[in-house]
CSV table of C-alpha atoms and ligand atoms in Angstrom, one decimal:
chain,number,residue,atom,x,y,z
A,11,UNK,CA,10.0,-234.7,98.4
A,12,UNK,CA,12.5,-235.8,95.0
A,13,UNK,CA,11.5,-234.6,91.6
A,14,UNK,CA,12.3,-236.2,88.5
A,15,UNK,CA,10.3,-233.7,86.4
A,16,UNK,CA,12.3,-232.7,83.3
A,17,UNK,CA,12.4,-229.4,83.7
A,18,UNK,CA,12.0,-227.2,86.4
A,19,UNK,CA,13.8,-230.1,87.7
A,20,UNK,CA,15.9,-230.8,90.8
A,21,UNK,CA,18.7,-228.1,91.5
A,22,UNK,CA,22.2,-229.0,92.7
A,23,UNK,CA,22.1,-229.9,96.4
A,24,UNK,CA,25.2,-227.6,96.6
A,25,UNK,CA,22.5,-224.2,95.7
A,26,UNK,CA,22.2,-222.9,99.3
A,27,UNK,CA,26.3,-222.7,99.7
A,28,UNK,CA,26.3,-221.1,96.1
A,29,UNK,CA,23.5,-218.6,97.0
A,30,UNK,CA,25.4,-217.6,100.2
A,31,UNK,CA,28.6,-216.9,98.7
A,32,UNK,CA,26.7,-215.0,95.8
A,33,UNK,CA,25.5,-212.3,98.6
A,34,UNK,CA,28.6,-212.3,100.9
A,35,UNK,CA,30.9,-211.6,97.7
A,36,UNK,CA,28.6,-208.5,96.8
A,37,UNK,CA,28.0,-209.6,93.2
A,38,UNK,CA,24.5,-209.3,93.2
A,39,UNK,CA,25.1,-205.7,93.4
A,40,UNK,CA,27.6,-205.6,90.7
A,41,UNK,CA,27.4,-203.2,87.6
A,42,UNK,CA,27.0,-205.4,84.4
A,43,UNK,CA,29.8,-202.9,83.6
A,44,UNK,CA,31.8,-203.3,86.2
A,45,UNK,CA,35.1,-205.6,85.9
A,46,UNK,CA,33.9,-207.6,88.4
A,47,UNK,CA,31.1,-208.9,86.4
A,48,UNK,CA,33.1,-208.7,83.1
A,49,UNK,CA,35.8,-211.0,85.0
A,50,UNK,CA,32.3,-213.3,86.3
A,51,UNK,CA,31.4,-213.5,82.4
A,52,UNK,CA,34.7,-214.4,81.3
A,53,UNK,CA,35.6,-217.4,83.7
A,54,UNK,CA,32.0,-218.4,83.3
A,55,UNK,CA,33.0,-218.7,79.7
A,56,UNK,CA,36.2,-220.3,80.1
A,57,UNK,CA,35.0,-222.8,82.6
A,58,UNK,CA,31.9,-223.8,79.8
A,59,UNK,CA,34.8,-224.5,77.3
A,60,UNK,CA,36.9,-226.0,79.6
A,61,UNK,CA,34.2,-228.8,81.4
A,62,UNK,CA,31.8,-228.9,78.3
A,63,UNK,CA,34.6,-229.2,75.6
A,64,UNK,CA,33.3,-226.2,73.8
A,65,UNK,CA,36.1,-225.3,71.0
A,66,UNK,CA,38.0,-221.9,71.3
A,67,UNK,CA,36.6,-219.2,69.2
A,68,UNK,CA,33.0,-220.3,70.2
A,69,UNK,CA,31.0,-217.0,71.8
A,70,UNK,CA,29.0,-217.8,75.0
A,71,UNK,CA,25.8,-215.1,75.1
A,72,UNK,CA,23.2,-215.2,77.5
A,73,UNK,CA,19.7,-214.8,77.6
A,74,UNK,CA,16.7,-215.5,79.2
A,75,UNK,CA,15.7,-218.8,77.7
A,76,UNK,CA,15.7,-221.3,75.1
A,77,UNK,CA,12.4,-219.7,73.8
A,78,UNK,CA,13.9,-216.4,73.3
A,79,UNK,CA,16.9,-218.1,71.1
A,80,UNK,CA,14.2,-219.7,68.8
A,81,UNK,CA,13.3,-216.2,67.8
A,82,UNK,CA,16.6,-214.9,68.2
A,83,UNK,CA,18.0,-217.4,65.6
A,84,UNK,CA,15.5,-216.5,63.0
A,85,UNK,CA,15.9,-212.7,63.9
A,86,UNK,CA,19.2,-212.6,63.7
A,87,UNK,CA,21.2,-215.4,62.0
A,88,UNK,CA,18.9,-216.5,59.2
A,89,UNK,CA,19.4,-215.2,56.0
A,90,UNK,CA,16.7,-216.8,53.6
A,91,UNK,CA,14.9,-219.7,55.6
A,92,UNK,CA,15.1,-222.5,58.4
A,93,UNK,CA,14.9,-226.4,57.9
A,94,UNK,CA,13.3,-227.6,60.8
A,95,UNK,CA,14.1,-231.6,61.6
A,96,UNK,CA,11.8,-232.7,64.6
A,97,UNK,CA,9.5,-235.4,66.0
A,98,UNK,CA,8.1,-233.7,68.8
A,99,UNK,CA,6.7,-230.9,70.5
A,100,UNK,CA,9.5,-228.6,71.3
A,101,UNK,CA,11.0,-229.0,67.7
A,102,UNK,CA,7.4,-228.1,66.3
A,103,UNK,CA,7.2,-225.0,68.7
A,104,UNK,CA,10.9,-223.7,67.2
A,105,UNK,CA,9.5,-224.0,63.4
A,106,UNK,CA,6.2,-222.2,64.9
A,107,UNK,CA,8.2,-219.6,66.1
A,108,UNK,CA,10.7,-219.4,62.9
A,109,UNK,CA,7.8,-219.7,60.7
A,110,UNK,CA,5.8,-216.3,62.4
A,111,UNK,CA,9.1,-214.4,61.8
A,112,UNK,CA,10.2,-216.2,58.1
A,113,UNK,CA,7.1,-217.8,56.2
A,114,UNK,CA,9.1,-219.5,53.8
A,115,UNK,CA,10.5,-221.7,56.9
A,116,UNK,CA,10.1,-225.4,56.3
A,117,UNK,CA,9.5,-228.3,58.7
A,118,UNK,CA,10.5,-232.0,58.7
A,119,UNK,CA,8.8,-234.1,60.6
A,120,UNK,CA,9.9,-237.7,62.0
A,121,UNK,CA,8.5,-240.4,63.8
A,122,UNK,CA,9.5,-240.6,67.1
A,123,UNK,CA,11.0,-244.0,66.8
A,124,UNK,CA,12.8,-243.3,63.8
A,125,UNK,CA,16.4,-241.9,63.2
A,126,UNK,CA,17.1,-239.0,60.6
A,127,UNK,CA,17.5,-240.5,57.2
A,128,UNK,CA,20.3,-238.5,56.2
A,129,UNK,CA,21.0,-239.7,52.8
A,130,UNK,CA,17.3,-239.2,51.4
A,131,UNK,CA,17.5,-235.3,52.9
A,132,UNK,CA,17.1,-233.1,50.2
A,133,UNK,CA,17.4,-229.4,51.6
A,134,UNK,CA,17.3,-226.9,48.8
A,135,UNK,CA,19.5,-224.2,47.9
A,136,UNK,CA,16.7,-221.6,49.4
A,137,UNK,CA,17.2,-223.0,53.4
A,138,UNK,CA,20.8,-221.3,54.8
A,139,UNK,CA,20.4,-222.7,58.6
A,140,UNK,CA,19.5,-226.6,59.5
A,141,UNK,CA,17.6,-226.6,62.9
A,142,UNK,CA,17.9,-229.7,65.0
A,143,UNK,CA,16.1,-230.7,67.9
A,144,UNK,CA,18.9,-232.6,69.9
A,145,UNK,CA,17.2,-233.7,72.7
A,146,UNK,CA,13.2,-233.7,72.6
A,147,UNK,CA,11.9,-233.5,75.7
A,148,UNK,CA,8.5,-234.1,74.7
A,149,UNK,CA,8.8,-237.5,73.7
A,150,UNK,CA,12.4,-238.4,74.9
A,151,UNK,CA,14.0,-238.6,71.8
A,152,UNK,CA,17.5,-238.0,70.8
A,153,UNK,CA,19.2,-237.2,67.7
A,154,UNK,CA,23.3,-238.9,67.9
A,155,UNK,CA,26.1,-236.6,67.4
A,156,UNK,CA,26.9,-239.0,64.5
A,157,UNK,CA,23.7,-237.6,62.9
A,158,UNK,CA,24.3,-234.2,63.1
A,159,UNK,CA,27.5,-234.5,61.7
A,160,UNK,CA,26.5,-236.1,58.9
A,161,UNK,CA,23.9,-233.8,58.3
A,162,UNK,CA,26.5,-231.1,58.9
A,163,UNK,CA,28.9,-233.1,56.2
A,164,UNK,CA,26.2,-233.6,53.8
A,165,UNK,CA,25.7,-229.6,53.4
A,166,UNK,CA,28.7,-227.8,54.7
A,167,UNK,CA,27.6,-224.5,53.1
A,168,UNK,CA,24.5,-224.3,55.3
A,169,UNK,CA,24.4,-223.6,59.4
A,170,UNK,CA,23.4,-226.0,61.7
A,171,UNK,CA,21.5,-225.0,64.5
A,172,UNK,CA,20.7,-227.2,67.6
A,173,UNK,CA,18.4,-227.0,70.4
A,174,UNK,CA,19.9,-229.3,73.5
A,175,UNK,CA,18.1,-227.6,75.9
A,176,UNK,CA,17.7,-231.0,78.0
A,177,UNK,CA,20.8,-232.2,77.2
A,178,UNK,CA,23.5,-229.9,77.3
A,179,UNK,CA,25.7,-230.2,80.6
A,180,UNK,CA,24.5,-234.0,80.6
A,181,UNK,CA,25.8,-235.5,77.8
A,182,UNK,CA,29.0,-234.9,75.4
A,183,UNK,CA,28.3,-233.2,72.3
A,184,UNK,CA,30.7,-232.2,69.5
A,185,UNK,CA,30.3,-228.6,69.5
A,186,UNK,CA,32.5,-228.1,66.5
A,187,UNK,CA,30.0,-229.9,64.2
A,188,UNK,CA,27.5,-227.2,64.4
A,189,UNK,CA,27.5,-223.5,64.6
A,190,UNK,CA,24.7,-222.5,67.0
A,191,UNK,CA,24.2,-224.5,70.2
A,192,UNK,CA,21.5,-223.5,73.0
A,193,UNK,CA,20.0,-224.5,76.6
A,194,UNK,CA,18.3,-223.5,79.4
A,195,UNK,CA,19.9,-223.9,82.8
A,196,UNK,CA,16.7,-225.3,84.5
A,197,UNK,CA,17.6,-228.6,83.0
A,198,UNK,CA,21.2,-230.9,82.9
A,199,UNK,CA,22.6,-227.7,85.2
A,200,UNK,CA,20.6,-228.0,87.9
A,201,UNK,CA,19.6,-224.5,88.4
A,202,UNK,CA,16.7,-222.4,89.0
A,203,UNK,CA,15.3,-221.5,85.7
A,204,UNK,CA,15.5,-217.6,84.4
A,205,UNK,CA,18.6,-218.0,82.1
A,206,UNK,CA,19.3,-219.0,78.4
A,207,UNK,CA,22.3,-220.3,77.1
A,208,UNK,CA,23.5,-219.6,73.4
A,209,UNK,CA,26.7,-220.7,72.1
A,210,UNK,CA,28.2,-219.4,68.5
A,211,UNK,CA,30.8,-220.6,66.5
A,212,UNK,CA,33.0,-218.1,64.7
A,213,UNK,CA,31.0,-218.9,61.3
A,214,UNK,CA,27.8,-218.0,63.1
A,215,UNK,CA,29.6,-215.1,64.1
A,216,UNK,CA,30.1,-214.0,60.8
A,217,UNK,CA,26.9,-214.6,59.6
A,218,UNK,CA,25.5,-212.5,62.1
A,219,UNK,CA,27.7,-209.3,61.2
A,220,UNK,CA,26.8,-210.3,57.3
A,221,UNK,CA,23.2,-210.5,58.3
A,222,UNK,CA,23.8,-206.8,59.9
A,223,UNK,CA,20.2,-207.1,61.6
A,224,UNK,CA,20.4,-204.7,64.6
A,225,UNK,CA,17.9,-202.7,66.6
A,226,UNK,CA,15.8,-205.0,68.8
A,227,UNK,CA,17.0,-205.4,72.2
A,228,UNK,CA,18.2,-209.0,71.5
A,229,UNK,CA,19.7,-208.4,68.2
A,230,UNK,CA,22.6,-211.0,68.0
A,231,UNK,CA,25.0,-207.7,66.8
A,232,UNK,CA,24.4,-205.7,69.4
A,233,UNK,CA,24.5,-208.9,72.1
A,234,UNK,CA,27.8,-209.9,70.1
A,235,UNK,CA,29.3,-206.0,70.6
A,236,UNK,CA,29.1,-205.9,74.3
A,237,UNK,CA,30.0,-209.3,74.6
A,238,UNK,CA,33.4,-208.8,73.0
A,239,UNK,CA,33.9,-207.1,76.2
A,240,UNK,CA,32.5,-209.6,78.7
A,241,UNK,CA,29.3,-207.2,79.0
A,242,UNK,CA,25.4,-207.9,78.3
A,243,UNK,CA,23.2,-205.2,76.8
A,244,UNK,CA,21.0,-204.9,79.4
A,245,UNK,CA,21.1,-205.4,83.3
A,246,UNK,CA,21.5,-209.3,83.6
A,247,UNK,CA,20.5,-212.0,86.0
A,248,UNK,CA,23.7,-212.1,87.7
A,249,UNK,CA,22.6,-214.4,90.1
A,250,UNK,CA,21.7,-217.1,87.8
A,251,UNK,CA,25.3,-216.2,85.9
A,252,UNK,CA,27.2,-216.8,89.6
A,253,UNK,CA,24.9,-219.9,89.8
A,254,UNK,CA,26.1,-221.6,86.9
A,255,UNK,CA,29.7,-220.3,87.1
A,256,UNK,CA,30.0,-222.4,90.2
A,257,UNK,CA,27.9,-225.2,89.2
A,258,UNK,CA,30.6,-225.1,86.3
A,259,UNK,CA,33.3,-224.7,88.7
A,260,UNK,CA,32.2,-228.1,90.7
A,261,UNK,CA,31.2,-230.7,87.8
A,262,UNK,CA,33.8,-232.9,86.6
A,263,UNK,CA,34.3,-232.9,82.7
A,264,UNK,CA,31.7,-233.8,80.7
A,265,UNK,CA,32.8,-237.4,79.7
A,266,UNK,CA,32.4,-238.3,83.4
A,267,UNK,CA,29.1,-237.3,83.6
A,268,UNK,CA,28.1,-238.3,80.1
A,269,UNK,CA,29.5,-241.7,81.5
A,270,UNK,CA,27.6,-241.3,84.7
A,271,UNK,CA,24.2,-240.6,82.8
A,272,UNK,CA,24.7,-243.6,80.2
A,273,UNK,CA,25.2,-246.3,83.1
A,274,UNK,CA,21.6,-245.1,85.0
A,275,UNK,CA,20.3,-245.0,81.5
A,276,UNK,CA,21.3,-248.6,81.3
A,277,UNK,CA,20.2,-249.4,84.8
A,278,UNK,CA,16.6,-247.7,84.2
A,279,UNK,CA,16.1,-249.9,81.1
A,280,UNK,CA,17.0,-253.0,82.7
A,281,UNK,CA,15.1,-252.2,85.5
A,282,UNK,CA,12.1,-251.6,83.0
A,283,UNK,CA,12.6,-254.1,81.2
A,284,UNK,CA,12.3,-256.9,84.1
A,285,UNK,CA,8.6,-255.1,85.2
A,286,UNK,CA,5.6,-256.5,83.6
A,287,UNK,CA,3.7,-253.5,83.4
A,288,UNK,CA,6.1,-250.6,81.9
A,289,UNK,CA,8.0,-250.6,78.8
A,290,UNK,CA,10.2,-248.1,77.2
A,291,UNK,CA,7.8,-245.2,75.4
A,292,UNK,CA,10.8,-245.2,72.6
A,293,UNK,CA,11.2,-248.6,71.5
A,294,UNK,CA,14.5,-248.0,69.3
A,295,UNK,CA,17.5,-247.5,71.2
A,296,UNK,CA,18.8,-245.5,68.7
A,297,UNK,CA,16.3,-242.8,68.8
A,298,UNK,CA,16.0,-242.9,73.0
A,299,UNK,CA,16.9,-240.0,74.9
A,300,UNK,CA,19.7,-240.3,77.6
A,301,UNK,CA,18.9,-237.2,79.7
A,302,UNK,CA,14.7,-237.6,79.7
A,303,UNK,CA,13.7,-241.6,80.3
A,304,UNK,CA,10.1,-242.0,79.1
A,305,UNK,CA,8.2,-245.2,80.6
A,306,UNK,CA,4.8,-246.2,79.4
A,307,UNK,CA,2.2,-248.6,80.4
A,308,UNK,CA,-1.7,-248.2,80.9
A,309,UNK,CA,-3.4,-245.3,81.9
A,310,UNK,CA,-5.1,-246.9,85.0
A,311,UNK,CA,-1.4,-248.2,86.4
A,312,UNK,CA,0.5,-245.0,85.4
A,313,UNK,CA,-1.7,-243.2,88.0
A,314,UNK,CA,-1.5,-245.6,90.3
A,315,UNK,CA,2.5,-245.8,90.2
A,316,UNK,CA,2.5,-242.0,90.4
A,317,UNK,CA,0.5,-241.9,93.3
A,318,UNK,CA,2.7,-244.8,95.0
A,319,UNK,CA,5.7,-242.9,94.2
A,320,UNK,CA,4.5,-239.8,95.8
A,321,UNK,CA,3.8,-241.8,99.0
A,322,UNK,CA,7.5,-242.9,98.6
A,323,UNK,CA,8.4,-239.3,98.6
A,324,UNK,CA,9.1,-239.5,94.8
A,325,UNK,CA,7.6,-237.2,92.3
A,326,UNK,CA,7.5,-238.7,88.7
A,327,UNK,CA,7.6,-236.4,86.0
A,328,UNK,CA,4.4,-236.4,84.0
A,329,UNK,CA,4.1,-237.3,80.4
A,330,UNK,CA,3.8,-234.6,77.8
A,331,UNK,CA,0.5,-233.4,76.1
A,332,UNK,CA,-1.2,-236.6,74.6
A,333,UNK,CA,1.1,-238.6,76.3
A,334,UNK,CA,0.7,-237.7,79.6
A,335,UNK,CA,-2.3,-240.3,80.8
A,336,UNK,CA,-0.1,-243.1,79.4
A,337,UNK,CA,3.3,-242.5,80.5
A,338,UNK,CA,5.7,-240.7,83.1
A,339,UNK,CA,9.4,-239.2,82.8
A,340,UNK,CA,12.3,-239.4,84.6
A,341,UNK,CA,15.1,-236.9,84.4
A,342,UNK,CA,18.3,-238.6,84.4
A,343,UNK,CA,19.9,-235.0,84.8
A,344,UNK,CA,23.1,-234.8,86.7
A,345,UNK,CA,22.1,-232.9,89.6
A,346,UNK,CA,20.2,-236.0,90.7
A,347,UNK,CA,22.4,-238.0,93.0
A,348,UNK,CA,23.3,-241.9,93.2
A,349,UNK,CA,21.4,-242.4,96.4
A,350,UNK,CA,17.8,-240.7,95.1
A,351,UNK,CA,18.4,-242.8,91.3
A,352,UNK,CA,18.9,-245.8,93.5
A,353,UNK,CA,15.9,-245.0,95.4
A,354,UNK,CA,13.9,-245.1,92.4
A,355,UNK,CA,15.3,-247.9,90.7
A,356,UNK,CA,14.1,-249.9,94.2
A,357,UNK,CA,11.0,-248.7,93.8
A,358,UNK,CA,10.2,-249.7,90.2
A,359,UNK,CA,12.2,-253.2,90.9
A,360,UNK,CA,8.8,-253.6,93.1
A,361,UNK,CA,6.6,-253.8,89.7
B,23,LIG,C1,12.6,-226.8,78.0
B,23,LIG,C2,12.6,-226.7,76.4
B,23,LIG,C3,12.8,-225.7,75.9
B,23,LIG,C4,12.1,-224.3,76.5
B,23,LIG,O1,12.8,-223.6,77.6
B,23,LIG,P1,12.5,-222.6,78.1
B,23,LIG,O2,14.0,-222.2,78.9
B,23,LIG,O3,11.6,-222.7,78.7
B,23,LIG,O4,12.3,-221.6,77.0
B,23,LIG,C5,13.0,-225.7,74.4
B,23,LIG,N1,13.5,-226.9,74.1
B,23,LIG,C6,13.5,-228.0,74.8
B,23,LIG,C7,14.0,-229.3,74.0
B,23,LIG,C8,13.1,-228.0,76.1
B,23,LIG,O5,13.3,-228.8,76.6
């Protein structure tokens, strides 16, 4: 059975080999203050910068999940309050976590079909961090690099934090335009869940020091202190880190992955345009995600096509929340190989 669910999602086919290697190398029993671990951390950071084009000076931190990052950002980085721009459930959840810690947090909800109208944005001086859900997994929308850049240019004194949980590793992101980027490995990195990624710019690192929040197990100041020596503040998910390191070693540079993802997206859009009973959930191509593709149809038909797909060895991802009965989602993630994607396209062409 191939799963097209957008997280946890299909893992890379090379995983058994990586597991075996991790075991044989003895890395799984390595102490997190040892030279072996420190070099694994350092090499993972270097590979991340090389393969995803992350600027020099950015720091890679390991957390448990994207959800943990939501909390860490407000706790350790936000000085006054953050301003959250989102259209769907994950963006709303981030806002909720932030608002729980800082009641002055502001929500700016947009419609799924709309792109952010940067010109009319009006964000006050009481806000020091702008939070953007770049790829909204729930409704299959995305915010482009250009829009993030325009927001950053309009508010150069504020910090920009970006949720790229279901896009980092799948599309080219302009890391230089924002200060905080995060993800989880069970989406575009094609790995089992249990590891969060947090990237901080030099400006974000200074801000953490300025705020000086400390004392919690996941206070950023504490994490950064340890990260300076490529260590972690607690015994980390070494297996997860090793798998990330191996995936980063084996994948091509991000522009090639980005190309593949966009080509496949166009193929799927074409296929859907030729069906009679299905359409892309998001009609505005400027708002549509390239890594999470949502397709909608009448309820009875969605039930039927999901069943039919299962009979053919494919599990379509369910729609999220209220969209569940009338849509399905396809993870257009790099770990899904060409053969599998073609099989899906052949299946959809029958409709
Ligand atoms: C999956 C997802 C999350 C949550 O990730 P966890 O690893 O489960 O914490 C957050 N934001 C977005 C956009 C997601 O797709």
